[in-house]
XYZ file of C-alpha atoms in Angstrom:
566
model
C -41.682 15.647 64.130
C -42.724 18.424 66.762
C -39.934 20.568 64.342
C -42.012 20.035 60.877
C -45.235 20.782 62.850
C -44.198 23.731 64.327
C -43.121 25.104 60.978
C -46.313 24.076 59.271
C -48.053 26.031 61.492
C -45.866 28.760 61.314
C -46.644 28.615 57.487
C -50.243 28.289 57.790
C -50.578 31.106 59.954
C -48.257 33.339 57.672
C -50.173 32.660 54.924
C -53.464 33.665 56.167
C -52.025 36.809 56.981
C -50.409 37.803 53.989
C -50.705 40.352 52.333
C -50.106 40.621 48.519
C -49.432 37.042 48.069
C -45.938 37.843 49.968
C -44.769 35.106 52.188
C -41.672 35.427 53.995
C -40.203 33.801 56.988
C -36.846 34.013 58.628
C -34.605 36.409 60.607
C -34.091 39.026 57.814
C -35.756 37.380 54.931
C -36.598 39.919 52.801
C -40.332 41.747 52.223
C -40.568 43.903 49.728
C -41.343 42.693 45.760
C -45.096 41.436 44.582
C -45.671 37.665 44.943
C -42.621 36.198 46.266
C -41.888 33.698 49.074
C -39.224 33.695 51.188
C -38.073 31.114 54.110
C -34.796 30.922 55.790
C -32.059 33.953 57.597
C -32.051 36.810 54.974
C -33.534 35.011 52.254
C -34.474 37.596 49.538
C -33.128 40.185 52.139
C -33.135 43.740 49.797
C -35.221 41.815 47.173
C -37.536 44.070 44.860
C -38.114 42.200 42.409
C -41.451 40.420 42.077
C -42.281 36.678 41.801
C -39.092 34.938 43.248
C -39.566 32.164 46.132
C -36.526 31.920 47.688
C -35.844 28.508 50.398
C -32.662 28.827 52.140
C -30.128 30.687 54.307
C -30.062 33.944 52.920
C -30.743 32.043 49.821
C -31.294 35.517 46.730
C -29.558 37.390 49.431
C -28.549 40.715 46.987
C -31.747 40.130 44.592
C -33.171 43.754 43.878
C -34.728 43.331 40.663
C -34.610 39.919 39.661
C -37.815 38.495 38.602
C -39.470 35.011 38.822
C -36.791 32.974 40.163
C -36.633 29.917 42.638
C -33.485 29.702 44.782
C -33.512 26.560 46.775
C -31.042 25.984 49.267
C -28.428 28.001 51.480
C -26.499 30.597 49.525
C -28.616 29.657 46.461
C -28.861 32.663 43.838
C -26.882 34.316 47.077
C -25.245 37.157 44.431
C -28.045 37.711 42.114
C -29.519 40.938 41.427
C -31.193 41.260 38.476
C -31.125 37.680 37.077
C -34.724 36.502 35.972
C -36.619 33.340 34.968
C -33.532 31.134 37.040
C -33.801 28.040 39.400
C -31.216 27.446 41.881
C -31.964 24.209 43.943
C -28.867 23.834 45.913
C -26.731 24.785 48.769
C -24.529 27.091 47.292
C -26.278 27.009 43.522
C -25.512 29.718 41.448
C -24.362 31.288 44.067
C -22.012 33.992 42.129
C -24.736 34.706 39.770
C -25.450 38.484 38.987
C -27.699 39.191 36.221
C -27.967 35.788 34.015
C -31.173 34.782 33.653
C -33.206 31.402 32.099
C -30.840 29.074 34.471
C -31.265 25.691 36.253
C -28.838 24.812 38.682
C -29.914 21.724 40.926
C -27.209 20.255 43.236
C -24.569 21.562 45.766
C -22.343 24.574 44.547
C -24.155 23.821 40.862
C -23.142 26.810 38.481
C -21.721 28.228 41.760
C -19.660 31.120 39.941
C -22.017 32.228 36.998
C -22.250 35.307 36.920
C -23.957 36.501 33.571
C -24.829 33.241 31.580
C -28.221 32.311 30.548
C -29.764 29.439 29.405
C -27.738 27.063 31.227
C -28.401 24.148 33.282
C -26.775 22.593 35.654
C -27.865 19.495 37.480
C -25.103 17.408 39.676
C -22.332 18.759 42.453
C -20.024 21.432 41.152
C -22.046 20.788 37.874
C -21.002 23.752 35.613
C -19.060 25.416 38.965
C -16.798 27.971 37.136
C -19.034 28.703 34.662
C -19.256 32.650 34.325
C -20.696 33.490 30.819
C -21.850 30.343 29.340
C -25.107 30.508 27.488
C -27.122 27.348 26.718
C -25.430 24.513 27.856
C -26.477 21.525 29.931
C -24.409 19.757 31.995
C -26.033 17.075 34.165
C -23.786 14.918 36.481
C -21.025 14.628 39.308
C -18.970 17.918 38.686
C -20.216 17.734 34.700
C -18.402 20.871 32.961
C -17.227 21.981 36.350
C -14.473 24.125 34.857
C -16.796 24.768 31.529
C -16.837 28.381 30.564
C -18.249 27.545 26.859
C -21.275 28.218 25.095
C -24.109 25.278 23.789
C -22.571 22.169 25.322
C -24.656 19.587 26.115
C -22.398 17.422 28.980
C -24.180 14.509 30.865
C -22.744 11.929 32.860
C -20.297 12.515 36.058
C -17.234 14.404 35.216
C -18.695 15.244 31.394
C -16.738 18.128 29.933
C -15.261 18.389 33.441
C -13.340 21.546 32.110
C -14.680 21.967 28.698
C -13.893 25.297 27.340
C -15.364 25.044 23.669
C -18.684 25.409 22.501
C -21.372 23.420 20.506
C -20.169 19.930 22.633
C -22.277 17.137 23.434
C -20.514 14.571 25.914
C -22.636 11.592 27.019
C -21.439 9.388 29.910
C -18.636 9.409 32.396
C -16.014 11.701 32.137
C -16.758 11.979 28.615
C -14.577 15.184 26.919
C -13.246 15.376 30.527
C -10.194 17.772 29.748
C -12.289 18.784 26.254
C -10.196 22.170 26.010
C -11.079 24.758 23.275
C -12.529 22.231 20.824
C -15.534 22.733 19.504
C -18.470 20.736 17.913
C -17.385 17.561 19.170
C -20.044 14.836 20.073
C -18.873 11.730 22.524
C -20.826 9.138 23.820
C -19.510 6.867 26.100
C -17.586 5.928 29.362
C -14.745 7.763 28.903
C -14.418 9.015 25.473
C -12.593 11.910 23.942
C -11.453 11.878 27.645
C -7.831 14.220 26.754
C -9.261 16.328 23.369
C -7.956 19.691 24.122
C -8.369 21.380 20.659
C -9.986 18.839 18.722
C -12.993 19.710 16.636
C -15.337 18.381 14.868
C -15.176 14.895 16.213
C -17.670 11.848 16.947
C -16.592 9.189 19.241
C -19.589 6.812 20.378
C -18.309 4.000 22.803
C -16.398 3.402 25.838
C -12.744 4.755 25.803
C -13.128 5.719 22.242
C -10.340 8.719 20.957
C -9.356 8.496 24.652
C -6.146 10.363 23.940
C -7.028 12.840 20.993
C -5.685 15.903 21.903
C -5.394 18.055 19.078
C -7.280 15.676 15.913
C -10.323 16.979 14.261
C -12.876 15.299 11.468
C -12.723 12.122 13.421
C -15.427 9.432 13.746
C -14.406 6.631 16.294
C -17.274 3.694 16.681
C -17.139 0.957 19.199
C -15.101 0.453 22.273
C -11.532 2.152 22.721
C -11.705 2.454 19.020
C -9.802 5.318 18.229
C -8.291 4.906 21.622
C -4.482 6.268 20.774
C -4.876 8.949 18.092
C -4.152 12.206 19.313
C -3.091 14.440 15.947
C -5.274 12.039 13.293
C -7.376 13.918 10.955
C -10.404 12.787 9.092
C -10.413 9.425 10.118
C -13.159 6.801 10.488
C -12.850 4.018 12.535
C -16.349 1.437 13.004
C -15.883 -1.635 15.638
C -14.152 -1.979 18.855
C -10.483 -1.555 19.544
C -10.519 -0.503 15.470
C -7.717 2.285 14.832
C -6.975 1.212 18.373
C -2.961 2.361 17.919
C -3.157 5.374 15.295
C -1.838 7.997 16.842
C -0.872 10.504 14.169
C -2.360 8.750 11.122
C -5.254 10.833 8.418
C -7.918 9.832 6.040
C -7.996 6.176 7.004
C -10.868 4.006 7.135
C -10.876 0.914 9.685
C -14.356 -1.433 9.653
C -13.741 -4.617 12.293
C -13.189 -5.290 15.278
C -9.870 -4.788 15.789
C -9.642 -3.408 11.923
C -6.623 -1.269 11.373
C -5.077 -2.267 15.298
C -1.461 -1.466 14.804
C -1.560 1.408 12.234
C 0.219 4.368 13.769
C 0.876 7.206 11.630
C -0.072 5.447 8.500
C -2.400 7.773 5.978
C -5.130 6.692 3.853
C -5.626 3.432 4.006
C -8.690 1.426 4.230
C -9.341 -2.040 6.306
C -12.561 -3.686 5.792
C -13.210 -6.481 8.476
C -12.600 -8.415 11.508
C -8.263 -8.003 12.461
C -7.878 -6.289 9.105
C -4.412 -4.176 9.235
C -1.257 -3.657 7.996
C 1.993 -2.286 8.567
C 1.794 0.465 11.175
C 3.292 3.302 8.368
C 1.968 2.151 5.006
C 0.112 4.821 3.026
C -2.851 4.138 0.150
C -2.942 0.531 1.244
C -5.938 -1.473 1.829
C -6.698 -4.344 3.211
C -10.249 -6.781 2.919
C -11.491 -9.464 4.601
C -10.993 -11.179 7.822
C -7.180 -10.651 9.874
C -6.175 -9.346 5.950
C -3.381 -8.135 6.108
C -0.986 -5.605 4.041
C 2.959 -4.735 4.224
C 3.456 -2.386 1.721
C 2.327 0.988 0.621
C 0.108 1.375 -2.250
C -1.032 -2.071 -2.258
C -4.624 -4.164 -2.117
C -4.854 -7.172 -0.143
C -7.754 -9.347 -0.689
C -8.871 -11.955 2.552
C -6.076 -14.252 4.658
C -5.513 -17.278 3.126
C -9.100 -16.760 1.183
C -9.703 -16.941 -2.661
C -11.060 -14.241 -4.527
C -13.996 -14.946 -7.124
C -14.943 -12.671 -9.755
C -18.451 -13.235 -11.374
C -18.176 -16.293 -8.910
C -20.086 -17.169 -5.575
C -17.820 -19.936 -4.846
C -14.046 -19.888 -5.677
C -11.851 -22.764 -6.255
C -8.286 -20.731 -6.455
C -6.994 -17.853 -4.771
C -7.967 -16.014 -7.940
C -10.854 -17.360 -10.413
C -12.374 -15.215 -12.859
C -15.970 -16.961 -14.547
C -14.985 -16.004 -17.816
C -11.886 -15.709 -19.878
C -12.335 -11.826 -20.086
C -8.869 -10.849 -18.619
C -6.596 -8.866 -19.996
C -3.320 -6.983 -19.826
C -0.856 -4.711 -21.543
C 2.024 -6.179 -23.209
C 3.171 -9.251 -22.418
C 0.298 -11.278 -21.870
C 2.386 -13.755 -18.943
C 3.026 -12.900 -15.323
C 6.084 -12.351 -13.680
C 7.707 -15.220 -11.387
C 9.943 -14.475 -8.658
C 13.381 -16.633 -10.064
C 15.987 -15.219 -7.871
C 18.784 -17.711 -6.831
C 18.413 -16.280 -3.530
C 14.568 -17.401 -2.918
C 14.972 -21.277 -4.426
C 16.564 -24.220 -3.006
C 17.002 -28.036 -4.134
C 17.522 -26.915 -7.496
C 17.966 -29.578 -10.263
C 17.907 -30.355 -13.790
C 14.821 -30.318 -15.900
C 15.035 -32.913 -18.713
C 11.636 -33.304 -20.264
C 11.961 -32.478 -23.804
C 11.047 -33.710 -27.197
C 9.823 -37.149 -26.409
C 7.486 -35.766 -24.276
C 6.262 -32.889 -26.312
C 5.674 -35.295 -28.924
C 2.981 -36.758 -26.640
C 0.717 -34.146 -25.770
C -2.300 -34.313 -27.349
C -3.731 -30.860 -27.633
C -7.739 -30.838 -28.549
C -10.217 -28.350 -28.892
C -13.305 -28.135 -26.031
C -16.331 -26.494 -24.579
C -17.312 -26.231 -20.930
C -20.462 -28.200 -20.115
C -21.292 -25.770 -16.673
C -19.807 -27.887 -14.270
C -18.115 -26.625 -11.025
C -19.203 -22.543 -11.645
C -17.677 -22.322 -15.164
C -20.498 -21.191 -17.370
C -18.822 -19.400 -20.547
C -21.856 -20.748 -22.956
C -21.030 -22.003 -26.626
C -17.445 -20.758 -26.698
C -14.508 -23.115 -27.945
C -11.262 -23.381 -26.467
C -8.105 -25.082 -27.437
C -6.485 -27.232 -24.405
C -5.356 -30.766 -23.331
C -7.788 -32.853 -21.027
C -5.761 -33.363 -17.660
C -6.460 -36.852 -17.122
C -4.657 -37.461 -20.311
C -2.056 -35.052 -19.340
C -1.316 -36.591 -15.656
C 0.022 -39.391 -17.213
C 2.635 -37.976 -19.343
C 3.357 -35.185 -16.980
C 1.996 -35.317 -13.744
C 3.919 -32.470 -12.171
C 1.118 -30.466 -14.108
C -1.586 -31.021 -12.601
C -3.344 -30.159 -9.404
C -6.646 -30.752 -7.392
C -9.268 -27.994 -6.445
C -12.669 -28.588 -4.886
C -15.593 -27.101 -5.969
C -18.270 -26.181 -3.361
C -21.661 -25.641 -4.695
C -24.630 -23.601 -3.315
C -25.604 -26.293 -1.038
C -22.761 -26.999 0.196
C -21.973 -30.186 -1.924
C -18.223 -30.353 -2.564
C -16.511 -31.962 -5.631
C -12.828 -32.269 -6.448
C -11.570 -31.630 -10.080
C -8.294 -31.867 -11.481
C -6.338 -28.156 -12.652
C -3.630 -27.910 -15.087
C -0.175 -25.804 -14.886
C 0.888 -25.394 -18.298
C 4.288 -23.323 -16.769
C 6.182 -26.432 -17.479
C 5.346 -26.600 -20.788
C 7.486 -23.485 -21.556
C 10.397 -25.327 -20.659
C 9.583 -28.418 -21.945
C 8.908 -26.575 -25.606
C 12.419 -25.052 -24.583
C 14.269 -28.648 -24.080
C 12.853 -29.872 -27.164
C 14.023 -27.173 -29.233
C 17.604 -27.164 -27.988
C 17.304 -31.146 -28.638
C 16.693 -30.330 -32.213
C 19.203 -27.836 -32.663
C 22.246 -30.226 -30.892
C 20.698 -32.747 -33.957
C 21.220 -30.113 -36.183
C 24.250 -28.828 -35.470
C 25.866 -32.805 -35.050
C 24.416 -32.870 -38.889
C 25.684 -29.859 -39.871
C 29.182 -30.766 -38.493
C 29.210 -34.167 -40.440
C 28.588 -32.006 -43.642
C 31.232 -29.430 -43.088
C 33.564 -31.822 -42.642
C 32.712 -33.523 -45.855
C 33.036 -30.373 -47.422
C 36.604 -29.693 -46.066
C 37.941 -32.647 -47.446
C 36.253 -32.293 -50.486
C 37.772 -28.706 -50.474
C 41.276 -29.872 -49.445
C 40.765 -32.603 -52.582
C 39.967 -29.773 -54.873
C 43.081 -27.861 -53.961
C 45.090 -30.491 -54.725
C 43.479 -30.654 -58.091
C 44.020 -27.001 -58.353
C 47.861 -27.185 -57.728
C 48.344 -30.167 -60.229
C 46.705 -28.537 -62.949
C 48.494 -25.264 -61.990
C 51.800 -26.799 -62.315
C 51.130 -28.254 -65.364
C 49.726 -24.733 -66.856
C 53.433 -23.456 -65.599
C 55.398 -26.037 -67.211
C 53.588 -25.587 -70.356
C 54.714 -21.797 -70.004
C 57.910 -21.901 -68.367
C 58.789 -25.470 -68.816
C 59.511 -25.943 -65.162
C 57.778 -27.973 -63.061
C 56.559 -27.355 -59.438
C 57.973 -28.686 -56.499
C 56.193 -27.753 -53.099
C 59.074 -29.842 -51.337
C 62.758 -28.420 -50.645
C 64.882 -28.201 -53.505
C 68.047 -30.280 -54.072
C 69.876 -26.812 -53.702
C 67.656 -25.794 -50.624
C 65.323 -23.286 -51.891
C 61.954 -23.419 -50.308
C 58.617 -21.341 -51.518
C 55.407 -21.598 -49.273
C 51.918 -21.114 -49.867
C 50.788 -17.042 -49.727
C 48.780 -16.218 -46.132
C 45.995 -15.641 -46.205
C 45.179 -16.460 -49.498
C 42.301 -15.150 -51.070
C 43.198 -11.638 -49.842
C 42.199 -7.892 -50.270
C 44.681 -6.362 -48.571
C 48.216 -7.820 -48.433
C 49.328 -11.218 -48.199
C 52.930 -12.641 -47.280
C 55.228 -15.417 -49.070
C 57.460 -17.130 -47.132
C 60.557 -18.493 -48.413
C 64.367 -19.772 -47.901
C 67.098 -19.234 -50.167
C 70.417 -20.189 -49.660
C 73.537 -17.538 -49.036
C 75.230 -19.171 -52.049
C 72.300 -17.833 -54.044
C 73.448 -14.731 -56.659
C 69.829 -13.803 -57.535
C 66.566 -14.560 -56.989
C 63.086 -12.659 -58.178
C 59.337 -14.090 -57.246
C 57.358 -13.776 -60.934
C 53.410 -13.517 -60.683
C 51.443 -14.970 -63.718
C 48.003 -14.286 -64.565
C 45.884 -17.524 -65.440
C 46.287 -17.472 -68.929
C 50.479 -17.812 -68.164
C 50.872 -13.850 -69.016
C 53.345 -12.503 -66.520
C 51.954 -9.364 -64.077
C 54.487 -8.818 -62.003
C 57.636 -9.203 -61.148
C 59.523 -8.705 -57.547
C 63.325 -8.687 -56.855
C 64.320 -10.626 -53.611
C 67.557 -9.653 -51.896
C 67.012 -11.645 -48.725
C 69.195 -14.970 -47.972
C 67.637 -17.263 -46.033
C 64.092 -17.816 -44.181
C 62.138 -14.472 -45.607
C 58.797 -13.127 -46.424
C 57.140 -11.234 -49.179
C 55.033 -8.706 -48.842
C 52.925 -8.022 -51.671
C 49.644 -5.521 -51.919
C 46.558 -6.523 -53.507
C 46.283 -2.858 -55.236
C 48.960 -4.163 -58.160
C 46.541 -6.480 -58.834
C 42.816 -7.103 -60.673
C 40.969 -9.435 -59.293
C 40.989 -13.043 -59.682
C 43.209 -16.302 -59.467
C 47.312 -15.943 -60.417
C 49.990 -17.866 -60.009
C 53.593 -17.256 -58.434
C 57.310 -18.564 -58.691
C 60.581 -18.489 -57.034
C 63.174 -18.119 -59.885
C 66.893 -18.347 -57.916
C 70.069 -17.984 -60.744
C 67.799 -18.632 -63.315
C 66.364 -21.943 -62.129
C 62.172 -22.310 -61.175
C 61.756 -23.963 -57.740
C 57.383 -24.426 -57.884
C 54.995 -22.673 -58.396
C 51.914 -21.603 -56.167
C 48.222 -20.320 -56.192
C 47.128 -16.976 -55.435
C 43.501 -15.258 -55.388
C 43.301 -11.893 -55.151
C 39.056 -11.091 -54.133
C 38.933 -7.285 -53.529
């Protein structure tokens, strides 16, 4: 108490005797330079400069011609000689400075080492301490932009931009762009955020721990808490709810909306998840994925909700697709694919349903009254009602519940008409079995009726023979052994064979081919004894029907049929 009176007075009587508004007090404070107050050992010491008030052990110590500055505090301004316009409130403040000018530094060793930046200010321990040539920043807090050297940063919050070197930063909140680096135009907000970006640019993180490790990603924009929290290379991503994008680390142009959207992407790159656990694989590319905890595998793919149905042109859904109208189309075949791979069924069996029940189905044509969403006006459609279906088929028809805009739910039967493809395929392969049992019963009748003709055939051939040759034919072994077989195949356009026996004891024997009208054609010498064949071409012949015989010493032994059809 007796300390703060005795300087009081001290004051009081120094400033009734000054002289040019100079006040100055302390072993070596300084006296020269209009309008200035000094206080404390050296303070302002070789100072020229008018207007300064400098408070503090040799606080402006080298000021010569620095101008309307307030050092505050031991050492404060200690190096500055032509600096103007600056505050130092501080022990140690700006300490290094030399000639910047238009500076605040409030707080121990604040902007300790400037030397020739302006603009700056610096409020907070260490705040801005190596900051030599910086111009315009602002770095409030605990050691904010202590290792700065940058230009236009805005840092504020303990340990902001601790050693940002970039320019055009603003970091709000606790170590916020602590190792910051080079980057540039970068805006965090947040405990914590963009705490490793060392080249990033262009950025906007807003929440705690949000692009925590970006190091070297730029075009960023990370919402919500520790969204954003692993990326370090990502480029032009935007990420909107906490923990969102929380594992990309490498992944570009996505877009994750949700808490928790897009969680376990890593290096995937342009996909888009739209609500609350929406993701997908961690390397998929052009996927997207809506709705709550949606979820997509595969690259190039939409996903629409978990376990949800989609409406379109409806408020409330019945099935996991449902259109309002009937206004869907496709190219080509108009039915979808079905996975049918042996591999993916089991308890297979045997479908049956056929014809009988196909017969049954009563198809009718129908209009919607409005019921349960389905509003399509005057148009006519052709259908089966499912009531009437469900008892000749049950298996094709299903339940869905309606819910309408007040909540009042209503269950109405569906129909599956899949299983009418096979039953339409059943029936049709019962018809053709019919057919083809009837169409064996007539070829057989035809057969015999053919083999009844032949016979015919033969008998009135051998009786056209004898009338020529006045032999008659014999199919069966002759009493001398000869034997003369039917021509294969007959009915022939290229050769055809005629087998035969003759006996050694046999002088000569010659096969003689009539035409129908009994004229003889040809005529072929046979040398052969015993089982033979004859060889004959359908070139020496016209077409039509002839007949043949085996003459053997003179003697007939039948005669046969031959058609020649080339």
């Amino acid at each position: 108490m007796d300390k703060c009176y005795k300087l009081a007075l001290a004051i009081g009587i120094l400033s009734a005797t000054q002289v040019d508004a100079q006040t100055h007090y302390g072993m070596g404070a300084g006296t020269q330079g209009a309008a200035h107050a000094f206080f404390g050992t050296n303070a302002g010491m070789v100072n020229l400069g008018s207007n300064n008030s400098f408070l503090g052990h040799e606080s402006g110590f080298s000021n010569v011609d620095g101008a309307a500055n307030t050092f505050v505090g031991s050492f404060a301004g200690y190096k500055t000689i032509d600096g103007n316009s600056n505050v130092f409130i501080g022990d140690g403040a700006g300490l290094e400075n030399v000639s910047g000018n238009m500076n605040t530094y409030i707080g121990a060793d604040a902007g300790l080492l400037n030397k020739d930046g302006g603009g700056n200010v610096a409020i907070g321990h260490q705040a801005q301490y190596f900051g030599k040539t910086g111009l315009g920043n602002c770095s409030i807090g605990y050691h904010a932009g202590r290792m700065a050297i940058g230009d236009h940063n805005v840092l504020l919050g303990s340990e902001a931009g601790h050693s940002n070197a970039g320019s055009s930063n603003t970091f709000l909140g606790y170590r916020a762009g602590y190792l910051a680096g080079i980057g540039e135009l970068n805006t965090f907000v947040g405990s914590e955020t963009g705490v490793n970006n060392t080249t990033g640019h262009h950025n906007a993180f807003l929440g705690e721990n949000s692009g925590y490790n970006n190091k070297e990603g730029f075009s960023n924009t990370f919402v919500g808490s520790e969204s954003g929290y692993s990326s370090q290379t990502g480029v032009g991503n935007v990420f909107l709810g906490n923990k969102s994008g929380y594992s990309n680390t490498n992944g570009h142009q996505n877009v994750f909306l949700g808490y928790g959207a897009g969680f376990h992407n890593t290096i995937g790159q342009r996909n888009t998840y739209l609500g609350y656990g929406a993701t997908g694989n961690p390397v998929v590319e052009n996927a997207t994925a809506i709705g709550s905890e949606a979820k997509v595998t595969a690259s190039n793919s939409i996903v629409l909700g978990h376990k949800a149905n989609v409406g379109i042109g409806t408020s409330a859904p019945s099935f996991q697709l449902h259109l309002s109208t009937d206004a869907a189309a496709k190219a080509g075949s108009p039915n979808w694919i079905v996975a049918s791979d042996h591999r993916l069924k089991k308890n297979v069996t045997n479908f049956t349903d056929g014809l009988n029940l196909l017969k049954q189905i009563h198809p009718v044509w129908f209009q919607y009254n409005g019921k349960a969403g389905i509003e399509t006006g005057d148009k006519k459609f052709v259908g089966i009602i499912a009531q009437e279906m469900q008892k000749i088929a049950p298996y094709t028809i299903g339940a869905f519940t309606h819910q309408d805009s007040l909540g009042n739910k209503t269950e109405y039967l569906g129909y599956d008409a899949n299983a009418v493809t096979y039953i339409l395929i059943n029936a049709v392969k019962e018809v053709v079995e019919q057919k083809d049992a009837e169409l064996k019963v007539v070829n057989e009748q035809v057969s015999e009726l053919s083999k009844r003709l032949e016979q015919l055939e033969r008998i009135i051939a051998d009786n056209a023979v004898k009338s020529l040759t006045g032999s008659t034919a014999c199919m069966e072994q002759k009493e001398d052994g000869v034997v003369l077989e039917q021509n294969a195949p007959n009915g022939f356009s290229g050769s055809s064979a005629i087998k035969y026996f003759i006996p050694k004891s046999v002088k000569e024997a010659t096969v003689n081919v009539y035409s129908a009208n009994g004229t003889k054609v040809n005529s072929y010498s046979v040398n052969e004894r015993g089982e033979g064949k004859l060889t004959i071409s359908a070139s020496d012949f016209e077409n039509g029907v002839f007949l043949y015989d085996l003459v053997t010493d003179g003697k007939s032994n039948g005669v046969r049929k031959m058609v020649v059809e080339k």
